[in-house]
XYZ file of C-alpha atoms in Angstrom:
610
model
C 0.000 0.000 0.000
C 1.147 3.422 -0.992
C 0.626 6.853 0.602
C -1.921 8.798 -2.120
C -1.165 12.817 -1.783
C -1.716 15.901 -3.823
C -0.107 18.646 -3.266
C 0.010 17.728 0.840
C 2.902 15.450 2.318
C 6.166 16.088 3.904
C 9.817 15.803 2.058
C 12.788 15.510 4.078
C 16.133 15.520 2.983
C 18.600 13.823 5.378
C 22.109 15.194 4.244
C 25.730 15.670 6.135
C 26.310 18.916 7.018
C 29.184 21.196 5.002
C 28.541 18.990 1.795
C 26.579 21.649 -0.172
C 23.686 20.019 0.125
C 21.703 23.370 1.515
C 21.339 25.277 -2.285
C 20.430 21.446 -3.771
C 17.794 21.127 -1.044
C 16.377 25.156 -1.363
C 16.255 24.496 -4.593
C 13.639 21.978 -4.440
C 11.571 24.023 -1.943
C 11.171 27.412 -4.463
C 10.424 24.724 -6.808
C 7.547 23.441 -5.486
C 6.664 27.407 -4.274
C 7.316 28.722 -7.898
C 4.579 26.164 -8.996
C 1.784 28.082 -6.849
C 2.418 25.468 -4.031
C 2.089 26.693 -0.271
C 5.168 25.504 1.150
C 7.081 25.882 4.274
C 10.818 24.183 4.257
C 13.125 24.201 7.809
C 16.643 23.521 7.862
C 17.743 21.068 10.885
C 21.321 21.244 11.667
C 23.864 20.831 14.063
C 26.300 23.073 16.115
C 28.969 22.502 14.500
C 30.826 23.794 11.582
C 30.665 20.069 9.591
C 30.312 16.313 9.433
C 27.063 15.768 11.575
C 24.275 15.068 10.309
C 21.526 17.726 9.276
C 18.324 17.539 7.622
C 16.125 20.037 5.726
C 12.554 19.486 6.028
C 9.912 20.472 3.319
C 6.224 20.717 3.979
C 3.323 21.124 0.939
C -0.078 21.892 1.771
C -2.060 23.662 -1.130
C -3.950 24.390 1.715
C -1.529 27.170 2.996
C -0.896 25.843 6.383
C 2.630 26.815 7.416
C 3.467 24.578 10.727
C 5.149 21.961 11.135
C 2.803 18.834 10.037
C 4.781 16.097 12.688
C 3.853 12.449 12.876
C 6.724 11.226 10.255
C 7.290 11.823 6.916
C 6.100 10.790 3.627
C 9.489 10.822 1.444
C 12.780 10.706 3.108
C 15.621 11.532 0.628
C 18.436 9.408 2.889
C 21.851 10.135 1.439
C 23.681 10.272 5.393
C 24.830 6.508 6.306
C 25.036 8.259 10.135
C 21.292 9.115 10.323
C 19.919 6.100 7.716
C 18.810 3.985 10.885
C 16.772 6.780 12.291
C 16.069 8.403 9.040
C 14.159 5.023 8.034
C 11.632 5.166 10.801
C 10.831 8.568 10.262
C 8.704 7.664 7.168
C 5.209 6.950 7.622
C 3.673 3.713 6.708
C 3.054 3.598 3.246
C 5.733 6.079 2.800
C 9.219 6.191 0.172
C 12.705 5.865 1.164
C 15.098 7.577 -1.933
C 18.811 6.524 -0.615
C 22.052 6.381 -2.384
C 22.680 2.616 -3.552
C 25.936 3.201 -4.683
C 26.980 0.965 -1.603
C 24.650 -1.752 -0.903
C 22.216 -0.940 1.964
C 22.748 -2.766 5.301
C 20.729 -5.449 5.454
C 19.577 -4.393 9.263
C 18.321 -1.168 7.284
C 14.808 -2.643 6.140
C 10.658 -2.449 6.615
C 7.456 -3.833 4.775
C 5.767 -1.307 4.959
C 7.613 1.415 2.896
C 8.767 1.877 -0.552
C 12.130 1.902 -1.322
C 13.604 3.968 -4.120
C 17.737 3.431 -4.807
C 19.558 5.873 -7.203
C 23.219 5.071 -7.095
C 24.002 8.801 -6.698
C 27.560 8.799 -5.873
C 28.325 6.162 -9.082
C 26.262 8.566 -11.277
C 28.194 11.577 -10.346
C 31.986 9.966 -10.219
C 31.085 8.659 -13.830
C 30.807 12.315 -14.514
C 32.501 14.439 -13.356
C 36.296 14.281 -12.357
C 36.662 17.013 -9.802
C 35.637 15.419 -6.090
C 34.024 18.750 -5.178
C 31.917 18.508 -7.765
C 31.073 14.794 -7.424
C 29.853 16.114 -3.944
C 28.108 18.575 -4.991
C 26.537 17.823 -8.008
C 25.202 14.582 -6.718
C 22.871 16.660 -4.644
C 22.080 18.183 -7.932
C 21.223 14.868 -8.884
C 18.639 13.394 -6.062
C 16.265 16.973 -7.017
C 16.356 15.730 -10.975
C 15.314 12.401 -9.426
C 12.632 14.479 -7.515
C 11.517 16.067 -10.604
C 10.385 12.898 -12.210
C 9.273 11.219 -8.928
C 6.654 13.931 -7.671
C 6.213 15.701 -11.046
C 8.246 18.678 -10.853
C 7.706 20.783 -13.980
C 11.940 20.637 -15.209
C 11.353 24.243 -16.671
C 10.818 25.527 -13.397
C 14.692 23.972 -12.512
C 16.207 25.009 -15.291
C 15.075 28.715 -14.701
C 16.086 28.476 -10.715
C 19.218 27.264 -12.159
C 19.419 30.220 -14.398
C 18.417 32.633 -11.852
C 20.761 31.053 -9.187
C 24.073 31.355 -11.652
C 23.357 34.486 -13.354
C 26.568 36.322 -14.040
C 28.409 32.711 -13.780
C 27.098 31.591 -17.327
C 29.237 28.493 -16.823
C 27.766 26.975 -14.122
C 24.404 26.634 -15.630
C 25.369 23.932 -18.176
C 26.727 21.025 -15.912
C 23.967 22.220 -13.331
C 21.288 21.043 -15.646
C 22.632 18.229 -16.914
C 23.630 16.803 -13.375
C 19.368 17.570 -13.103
C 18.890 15.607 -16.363
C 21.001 12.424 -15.496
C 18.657 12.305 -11.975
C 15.365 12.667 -14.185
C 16.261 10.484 -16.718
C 17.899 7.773 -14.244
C 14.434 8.039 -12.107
C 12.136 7.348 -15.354
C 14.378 4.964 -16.714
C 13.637 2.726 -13.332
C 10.738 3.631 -11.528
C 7.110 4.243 -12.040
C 6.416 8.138 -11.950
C 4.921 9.947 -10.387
C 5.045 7.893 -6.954
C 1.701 7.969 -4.906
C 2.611 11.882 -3.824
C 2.668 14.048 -6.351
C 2.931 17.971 -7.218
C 0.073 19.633 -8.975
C 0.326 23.383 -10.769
C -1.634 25.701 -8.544
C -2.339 29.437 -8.033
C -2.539 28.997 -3.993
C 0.789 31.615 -3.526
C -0.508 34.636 -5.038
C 1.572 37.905 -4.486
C 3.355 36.299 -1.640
C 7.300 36.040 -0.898
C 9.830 33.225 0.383
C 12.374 34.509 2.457
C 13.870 34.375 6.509
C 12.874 36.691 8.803
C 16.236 37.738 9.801
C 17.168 39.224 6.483
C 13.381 40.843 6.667
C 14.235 42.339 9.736
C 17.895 43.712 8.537
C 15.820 45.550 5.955
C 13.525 46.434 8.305
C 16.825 48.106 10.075
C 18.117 49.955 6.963
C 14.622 51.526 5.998
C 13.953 52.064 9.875
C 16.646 54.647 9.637
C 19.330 52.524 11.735
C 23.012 53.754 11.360
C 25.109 51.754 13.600
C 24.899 47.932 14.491
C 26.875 46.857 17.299
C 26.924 42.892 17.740
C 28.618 40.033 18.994
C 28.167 37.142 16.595
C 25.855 34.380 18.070
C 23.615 31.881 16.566
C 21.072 31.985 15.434
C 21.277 35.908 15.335
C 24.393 36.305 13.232
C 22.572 36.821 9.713
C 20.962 40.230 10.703
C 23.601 42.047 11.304
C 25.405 39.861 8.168
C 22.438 41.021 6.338
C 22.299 44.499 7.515
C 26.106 44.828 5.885
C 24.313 43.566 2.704
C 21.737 45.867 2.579
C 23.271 48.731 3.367
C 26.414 48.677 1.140
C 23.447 48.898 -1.117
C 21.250 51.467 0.618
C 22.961 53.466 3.118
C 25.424 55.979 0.916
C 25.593 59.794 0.963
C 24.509 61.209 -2.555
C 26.587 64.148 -2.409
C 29.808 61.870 -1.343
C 29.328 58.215 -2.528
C 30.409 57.235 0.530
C 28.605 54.672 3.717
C 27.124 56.539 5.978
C 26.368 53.697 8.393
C 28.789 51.497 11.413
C 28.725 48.268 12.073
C 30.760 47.321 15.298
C 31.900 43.918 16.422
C 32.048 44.367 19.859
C 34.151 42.260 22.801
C 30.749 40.986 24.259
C 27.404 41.080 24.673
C 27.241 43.115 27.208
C 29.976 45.736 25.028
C 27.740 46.102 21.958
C 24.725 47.505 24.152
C 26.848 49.764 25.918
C 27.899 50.770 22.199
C 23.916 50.717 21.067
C 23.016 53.228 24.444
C 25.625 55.259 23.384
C 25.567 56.213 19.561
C 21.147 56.214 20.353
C 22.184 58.767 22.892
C 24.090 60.917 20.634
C 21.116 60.662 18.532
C 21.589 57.923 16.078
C 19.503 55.028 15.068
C 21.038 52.163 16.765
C 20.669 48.297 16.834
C 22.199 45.146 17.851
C 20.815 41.659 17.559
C 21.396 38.383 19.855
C 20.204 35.425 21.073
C 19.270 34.220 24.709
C 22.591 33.976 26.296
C 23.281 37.716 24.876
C 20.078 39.192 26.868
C 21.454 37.595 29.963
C 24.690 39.241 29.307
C 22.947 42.650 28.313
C 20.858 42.855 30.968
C 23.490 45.587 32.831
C 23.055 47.926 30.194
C 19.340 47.374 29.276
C 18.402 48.500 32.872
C 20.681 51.425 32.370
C 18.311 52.324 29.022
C 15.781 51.750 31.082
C 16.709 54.214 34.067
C 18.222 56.487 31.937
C 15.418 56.652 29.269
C 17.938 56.042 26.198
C 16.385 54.390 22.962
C 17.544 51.409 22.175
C 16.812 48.619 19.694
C 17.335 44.864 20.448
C 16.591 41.668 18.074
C 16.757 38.674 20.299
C 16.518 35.751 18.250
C 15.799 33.017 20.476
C 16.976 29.318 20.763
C 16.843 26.174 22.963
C 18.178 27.330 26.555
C 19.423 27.690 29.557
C 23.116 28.210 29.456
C 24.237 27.210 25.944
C 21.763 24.967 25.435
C 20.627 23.823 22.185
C 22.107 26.937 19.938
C 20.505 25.519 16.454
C 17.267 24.580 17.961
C 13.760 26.333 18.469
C 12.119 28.094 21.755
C 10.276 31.117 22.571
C 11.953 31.020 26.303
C 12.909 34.614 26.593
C 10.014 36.112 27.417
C 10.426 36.808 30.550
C 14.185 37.068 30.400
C 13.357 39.972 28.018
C 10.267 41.357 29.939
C 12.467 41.850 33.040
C 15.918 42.351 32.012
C 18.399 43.655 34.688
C 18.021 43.796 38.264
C 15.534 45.803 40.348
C 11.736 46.933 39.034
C 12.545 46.806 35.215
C 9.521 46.469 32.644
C 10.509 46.022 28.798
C 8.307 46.690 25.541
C 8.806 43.881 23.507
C 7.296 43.160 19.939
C 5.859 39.633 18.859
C 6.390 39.305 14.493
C 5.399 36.043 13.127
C 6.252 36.031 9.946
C 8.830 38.395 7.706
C 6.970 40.535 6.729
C 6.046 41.106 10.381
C 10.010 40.863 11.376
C 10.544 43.881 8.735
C 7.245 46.092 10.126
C 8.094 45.323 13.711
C 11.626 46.152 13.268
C 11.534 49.751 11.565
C 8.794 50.285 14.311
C 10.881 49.462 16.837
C 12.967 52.706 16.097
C 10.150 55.033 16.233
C 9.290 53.258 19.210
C 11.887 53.690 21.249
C 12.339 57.288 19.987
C 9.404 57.601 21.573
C 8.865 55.903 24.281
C 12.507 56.657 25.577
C 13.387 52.930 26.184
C 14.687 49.981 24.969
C 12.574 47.733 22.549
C 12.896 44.313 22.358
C 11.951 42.123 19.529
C 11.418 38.628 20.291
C 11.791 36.249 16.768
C 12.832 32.753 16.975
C 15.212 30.630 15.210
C 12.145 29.015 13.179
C 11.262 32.462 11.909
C 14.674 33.849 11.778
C 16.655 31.357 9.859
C 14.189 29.223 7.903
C 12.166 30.675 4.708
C 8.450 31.334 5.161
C 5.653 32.481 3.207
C 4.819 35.915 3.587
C 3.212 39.258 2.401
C 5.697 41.255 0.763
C 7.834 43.771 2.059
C 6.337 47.181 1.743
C 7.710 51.053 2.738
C 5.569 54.521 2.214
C 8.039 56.177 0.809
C 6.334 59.123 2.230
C 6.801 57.795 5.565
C 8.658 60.296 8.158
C 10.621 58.834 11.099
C 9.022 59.301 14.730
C 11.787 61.124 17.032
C 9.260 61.987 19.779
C 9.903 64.475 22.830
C 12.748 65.895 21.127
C 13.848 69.828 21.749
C 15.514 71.618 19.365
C 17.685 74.836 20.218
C 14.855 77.158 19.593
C 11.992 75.210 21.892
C 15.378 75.083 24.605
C 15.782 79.309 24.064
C 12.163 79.145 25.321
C 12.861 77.410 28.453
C 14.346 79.331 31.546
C 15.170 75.713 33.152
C 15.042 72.765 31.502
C 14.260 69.620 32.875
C 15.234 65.989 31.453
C 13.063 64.086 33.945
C 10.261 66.423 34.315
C 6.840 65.260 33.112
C 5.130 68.080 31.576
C 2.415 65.974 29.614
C 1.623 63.742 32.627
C 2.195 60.827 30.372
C 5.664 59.235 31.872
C 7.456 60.573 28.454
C 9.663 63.414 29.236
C 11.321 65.757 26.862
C 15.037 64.691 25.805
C 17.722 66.661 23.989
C 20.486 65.694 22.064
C 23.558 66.674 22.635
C 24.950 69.892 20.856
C 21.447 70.700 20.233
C 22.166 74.041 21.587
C 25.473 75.865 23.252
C 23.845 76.768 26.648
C 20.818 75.097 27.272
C 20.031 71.479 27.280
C 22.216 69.465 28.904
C 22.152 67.326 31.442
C 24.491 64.130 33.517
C 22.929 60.886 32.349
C 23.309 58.536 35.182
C 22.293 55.173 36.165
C 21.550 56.082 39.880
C 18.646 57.874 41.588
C 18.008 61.524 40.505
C 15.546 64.105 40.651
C 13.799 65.539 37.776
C 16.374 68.035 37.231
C 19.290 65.104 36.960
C 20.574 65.579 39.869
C 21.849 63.016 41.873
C 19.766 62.232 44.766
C 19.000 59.730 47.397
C 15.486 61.297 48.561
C 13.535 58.099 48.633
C 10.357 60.282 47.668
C 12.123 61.876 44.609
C 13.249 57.411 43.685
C 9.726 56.624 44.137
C 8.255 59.607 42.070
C 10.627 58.717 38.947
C 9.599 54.923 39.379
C 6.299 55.723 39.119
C 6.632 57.835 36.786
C 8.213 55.049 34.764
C 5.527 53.183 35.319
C 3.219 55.731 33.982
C 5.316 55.313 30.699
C 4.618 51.782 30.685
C 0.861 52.438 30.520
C 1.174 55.060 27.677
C 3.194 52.633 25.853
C -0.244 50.387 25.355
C -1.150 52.976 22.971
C 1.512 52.793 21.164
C 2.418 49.036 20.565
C 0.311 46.881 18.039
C -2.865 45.722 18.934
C -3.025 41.891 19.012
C -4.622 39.854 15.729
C -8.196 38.638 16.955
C -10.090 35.871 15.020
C -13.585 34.920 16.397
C -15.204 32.122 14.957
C -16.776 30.213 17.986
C -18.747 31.411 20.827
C -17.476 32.896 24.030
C -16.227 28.851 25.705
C -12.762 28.365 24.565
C -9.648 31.111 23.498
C -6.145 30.509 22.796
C -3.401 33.027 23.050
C -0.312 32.458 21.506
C 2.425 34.744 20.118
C 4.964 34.497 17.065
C 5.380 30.996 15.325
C 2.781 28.947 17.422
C 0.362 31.080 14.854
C 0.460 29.101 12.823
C 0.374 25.489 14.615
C -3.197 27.389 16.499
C -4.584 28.214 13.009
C -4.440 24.816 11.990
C -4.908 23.346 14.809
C -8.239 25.578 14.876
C -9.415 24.114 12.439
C -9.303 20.225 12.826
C -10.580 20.772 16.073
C -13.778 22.656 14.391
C -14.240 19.690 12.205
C -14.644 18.069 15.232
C -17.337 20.515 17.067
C -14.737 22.104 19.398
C -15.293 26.385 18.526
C -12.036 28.013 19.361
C -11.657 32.220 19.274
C -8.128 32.861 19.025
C -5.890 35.933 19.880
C -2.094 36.126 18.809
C -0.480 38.813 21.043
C 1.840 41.375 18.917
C 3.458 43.096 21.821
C 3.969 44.007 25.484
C 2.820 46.123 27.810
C -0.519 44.114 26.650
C -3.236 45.971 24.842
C -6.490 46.145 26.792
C -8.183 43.852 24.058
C -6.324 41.092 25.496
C -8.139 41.663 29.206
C -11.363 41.793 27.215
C -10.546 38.632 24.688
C -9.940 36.707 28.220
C -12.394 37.883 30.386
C -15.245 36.693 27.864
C -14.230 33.216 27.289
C -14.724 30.527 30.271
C -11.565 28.623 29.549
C -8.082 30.417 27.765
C -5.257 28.047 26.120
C -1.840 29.764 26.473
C 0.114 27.947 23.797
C 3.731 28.938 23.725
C 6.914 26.760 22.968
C 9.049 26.716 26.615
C 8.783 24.996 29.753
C 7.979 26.840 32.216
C 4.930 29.139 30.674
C 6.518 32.472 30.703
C 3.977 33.989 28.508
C 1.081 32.572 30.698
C 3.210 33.629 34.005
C 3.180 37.007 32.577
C -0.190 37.184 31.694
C -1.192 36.476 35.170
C 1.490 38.874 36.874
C 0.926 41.976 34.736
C -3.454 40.866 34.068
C -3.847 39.805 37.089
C -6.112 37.238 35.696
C -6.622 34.060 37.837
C -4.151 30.503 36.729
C -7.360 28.805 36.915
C -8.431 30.360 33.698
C -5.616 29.717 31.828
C -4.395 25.848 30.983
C -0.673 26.052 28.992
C 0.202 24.163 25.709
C 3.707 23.789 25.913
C 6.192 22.410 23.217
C 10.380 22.561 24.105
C 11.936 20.046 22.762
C 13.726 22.384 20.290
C 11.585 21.550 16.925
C 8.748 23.697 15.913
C 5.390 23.016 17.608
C 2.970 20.977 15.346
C -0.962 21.611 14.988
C -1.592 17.841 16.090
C 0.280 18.551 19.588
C -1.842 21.950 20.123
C -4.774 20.033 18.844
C -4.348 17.102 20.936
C -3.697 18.843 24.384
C -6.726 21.173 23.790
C -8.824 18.399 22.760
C -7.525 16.269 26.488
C -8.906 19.403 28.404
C -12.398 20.140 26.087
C -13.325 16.770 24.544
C -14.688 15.034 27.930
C -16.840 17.997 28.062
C -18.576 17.329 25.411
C -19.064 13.532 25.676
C -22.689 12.927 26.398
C -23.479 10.475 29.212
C -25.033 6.885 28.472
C -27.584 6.515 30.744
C -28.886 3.404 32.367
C -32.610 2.234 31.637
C -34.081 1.271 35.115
């Protein structure tokens, strides 16, 4: 028995990692995308630089859902004798098995219940070509022509990715193509194609875009008005700042002079490229840096300094498997409250929720105007699943007409008009003061930024009524700031029983997850939260519905923890779905734990005739 699919299984390619195998395998996923296919592909690798195995893996669904499906795979493309063992049970009943017989396959290596499909890959590519590189190389080449035939790839579409991907290097198109046509040719030569699962021409993309959301958010940076970047390279944070180089080589240069006008600074440590961000944001620039979990811990110093001191500041946490180095190439959302709370003492963050590039882009030029005017650090929390994998998104867009938000700036002549100015005092009664920058004017203006207490004047002070009038005062910020994050994304489609909050990638596991469980009769409202301080809709979205699902990918519930410290809405009302193992959650594991909690519920009673 075969699996039957159109347009909706699960490829996964099981490769060894630093063998080139990454453009082969993206390759195949814009492929299938370019052919009006919904598809969402994930690169699994290891830690280290080479050798171990990694896998890349692809899911279609003409139906647009975006998670993670789980629960096995449908065609494993096995060409890593480390992994084949584990690789093999990975495919679901029914399922294909494409390895490299160029070396018999150990006999242990076998099951009934799966179709196996050997292309002597290696043999094909020694017999042509001479260089070992390209034997490597092009025999990944080789498996996607094998693909083509299998599945029904259209070859055009290839051929053109090929074109696209060497343009400029005219003579690396030829032997790329024909490395696709020996795997095509080899395929229909000795199997029946297409298999069971097959591709399908569709129109199901529209005007949408594949691409990561840390390059997204690097652009973001660039048409945010960011200048400097100060960073310490991490994983999986690297490619922004790699990304912002890219983009602004391109972008960022002075008409009049042809030369950059932007700074990228590779700092000692963490902790060294935010005290580099506070400062070039307090002379007035636009100023960035991006990490990972580990980073925030080490940035925390500074970030309560920003906070204290009221400096913008702009921070991309990408986060990963923790605590302590953790799993660095794996998937969590466990920084929320490391992020919420950073530094000692009574420290509250704003922190933006994107879940999907286009998002990472929005969310990251907003961040700028955001901490312009909110005075503070703002923290965007993204993920490695959303940072380093390609998604489906919206295109990027910018209103050219668009003007930067400085805030509670002075200028010289609004200072002339002062007779004492004040950085701390609140003349709007809304927690944002008025700042300056410096040189603004040659008198007037200027003012000791400090870390410890102070009056509204800046002057130091230990008056504990003056300490507790700026920290509520900060406070008072904090509530302003609601108005000025995103609202969260609301979706009502049931009646007031059941909600479920999530933020960032679990979107799209709760979407789907949605709706198998309305197939089934359970009605779920859903609200994906977009930022924090949270807007008042969330009290209302929870307050209406008798039971709330918090689904979020970490242990320990930091998103529902903070929902009940800063809402103070009762634990009773809120159940978690948690995932952290490190992989993406999948719709079946948010469907299944909801369904353990709502589906007795809704079992009616057999009752006993007397």
């Amino acid at each position: 028995m075969a699996v039957k699919a159109l347009n909706d299984f699960v490829v996964k390619f099981a490769n060894v990692n630093g063998t080139g195998s990454a453009s082969a395998n993206n390759m195949f996923a814009k492929a299938v995308f370019r052919m009006g296919i919904p598809v969402s592909p994930r690169n699994i690798f290891p830690s280290n630089i080479q050798g171990l195995p990694t896998w890349y893996e692809v899911r279609i669904n003409e139906d647009g859902y975006l998670a993670r499906r789980g629960g096995g795979v449908d065609l494993m493309v096995a060409v890593n004798p480390q992994s084949m063992e584990k690789d093999l049970q990975e495919v679901v009943p029914g399922g294909y098995f494409l390895y490299d017989s160029t070396k018999p396959l150990d006999p242990r290596l076998q099951r009934n219940d799966i179709h196996f499909l050997p292309i002597p890959l290696m043999e094909i590519s020694m017999a042509e070509y001479k260089d070992p590189r390209q034997r490597q190389l092009f025999k990944n080449i080789i498996y996607v022509g094998a693909l083509a035939a299998l599945i029904d790839i259209e070859f055009k579409v290839l051929t053109e990715l090929v074109n696209d991907q060497f343009k400029g290097k005219e003579k690396l198109i030829a032997p790329n193509v024909h490395a696709l046509e020996l795997g095509y040719q080899y395929a229909k030569d000795h199997f029946q194609c297409p298999l069971g699962i097959r591709l399908q021409r569709r129109e199901a993309v529209g005007n949408r875009i594949l691409m990561d959301g840390n390059s997204a958010a690097a652009i973001g940076a660039v048409y945010g008005g960011a200048t400097v970047a100060a960073w310490y390279p991490i994983t999986p944070s690297t490619s922004v700042v790699d990304a912002f180089d890219k983009y602004a080589n391109r972008l960022r240069i002075d008409p009049g002079t042809g030369k950059h006008n932007f700074a990228i600074l590779q700092a000692e440590d963490e902790l060294a490229a935010m005290g580099m961000v506070i400062g070039a944001s307090w002379n007035g620039a636009r100023a960035f840096t991006a990490t990972s979990g580990p980073g925030v811990s080490l940035m925390s110093e500074f970030l309560g300094l920003a906070y204290f001191a009221e400096i913008p500041a702009v921070l991309i946490d990408v986060q990963r498997a923790g605590p302590s180095t953790g799993m660095p190439t794996r998937t969590q959302q466990s920084d929320i409250l490391a992020a919420a709370y950073a530094s000692h003492g009574d420290t509250k963050h704003v922190l933006l929720f994107p879940s999907s590039p286009r998002e990472c882009f929005d969310m990251t030029a907003d961040a700028f105007d955001l901490a312009e005017q909110l005075q503070t650090p703002i923290i965007m929390l993204t993920d490695l699943d959303l940072g380093m994998n390609d998604s489906m998104s919206e295109p990027l867009q910018w209103d050219d007409k668009r003007s930067y938000q400085r805030g509670k700036v002075l200028n010289a002549e609004q200072l002339d008009e002062i007779e004492r100015y004040g950085r701390y005092v609140d003349v709007d009664n809304d927690g944002i003061c008025y700042r300056t920058v410096p040189g603004t004017h040659p008198s007037k203006g200027s003012f000791f930024t400090r870390g410890t207490s102070r009056d509204t004047y800046a002057v130091y002070t230990e008056d504990g009524d003056k300490y507790v009038e700026n920290m509520d005062r900060l406070l008072k910020k904090f509530e302003t700031a609601k108005d000025y994050v995103p609202k969260p994304e609301i979706d009502d489609r049931g009646g007031e029983q059941y909600g479920v909050v999530c933020v960032g990638t679990s979107s799209e596991a709760v979407r789907e997850a949605r709706d198998m469980l309305a197939a089934e009769g359970i009605a779920l409202n859903t609200l994906r939260i977009r930022a924090f301080p949270f807007n008042r809709d969330v009290d209302d979205f929870i307050a209406r519905h008798e039971q709330v699902f918090v689904v979020e990918q970490n242990r320990d519930a930091q998103l529902r923890s903070l929902l009940m410290i800063e809402n103070d809405v009762p634990g009773n009302k809120l159940t978690s779905v948690l995932n952290y193992d490190g992989m993406p959650i999948t719709a079946k594991t948010v469907a299944s734990k909801i369904r353990g909690h709502v589906a007795p519920a809704s079992v009616t009673p057999i009752r006993k005739s007397n």
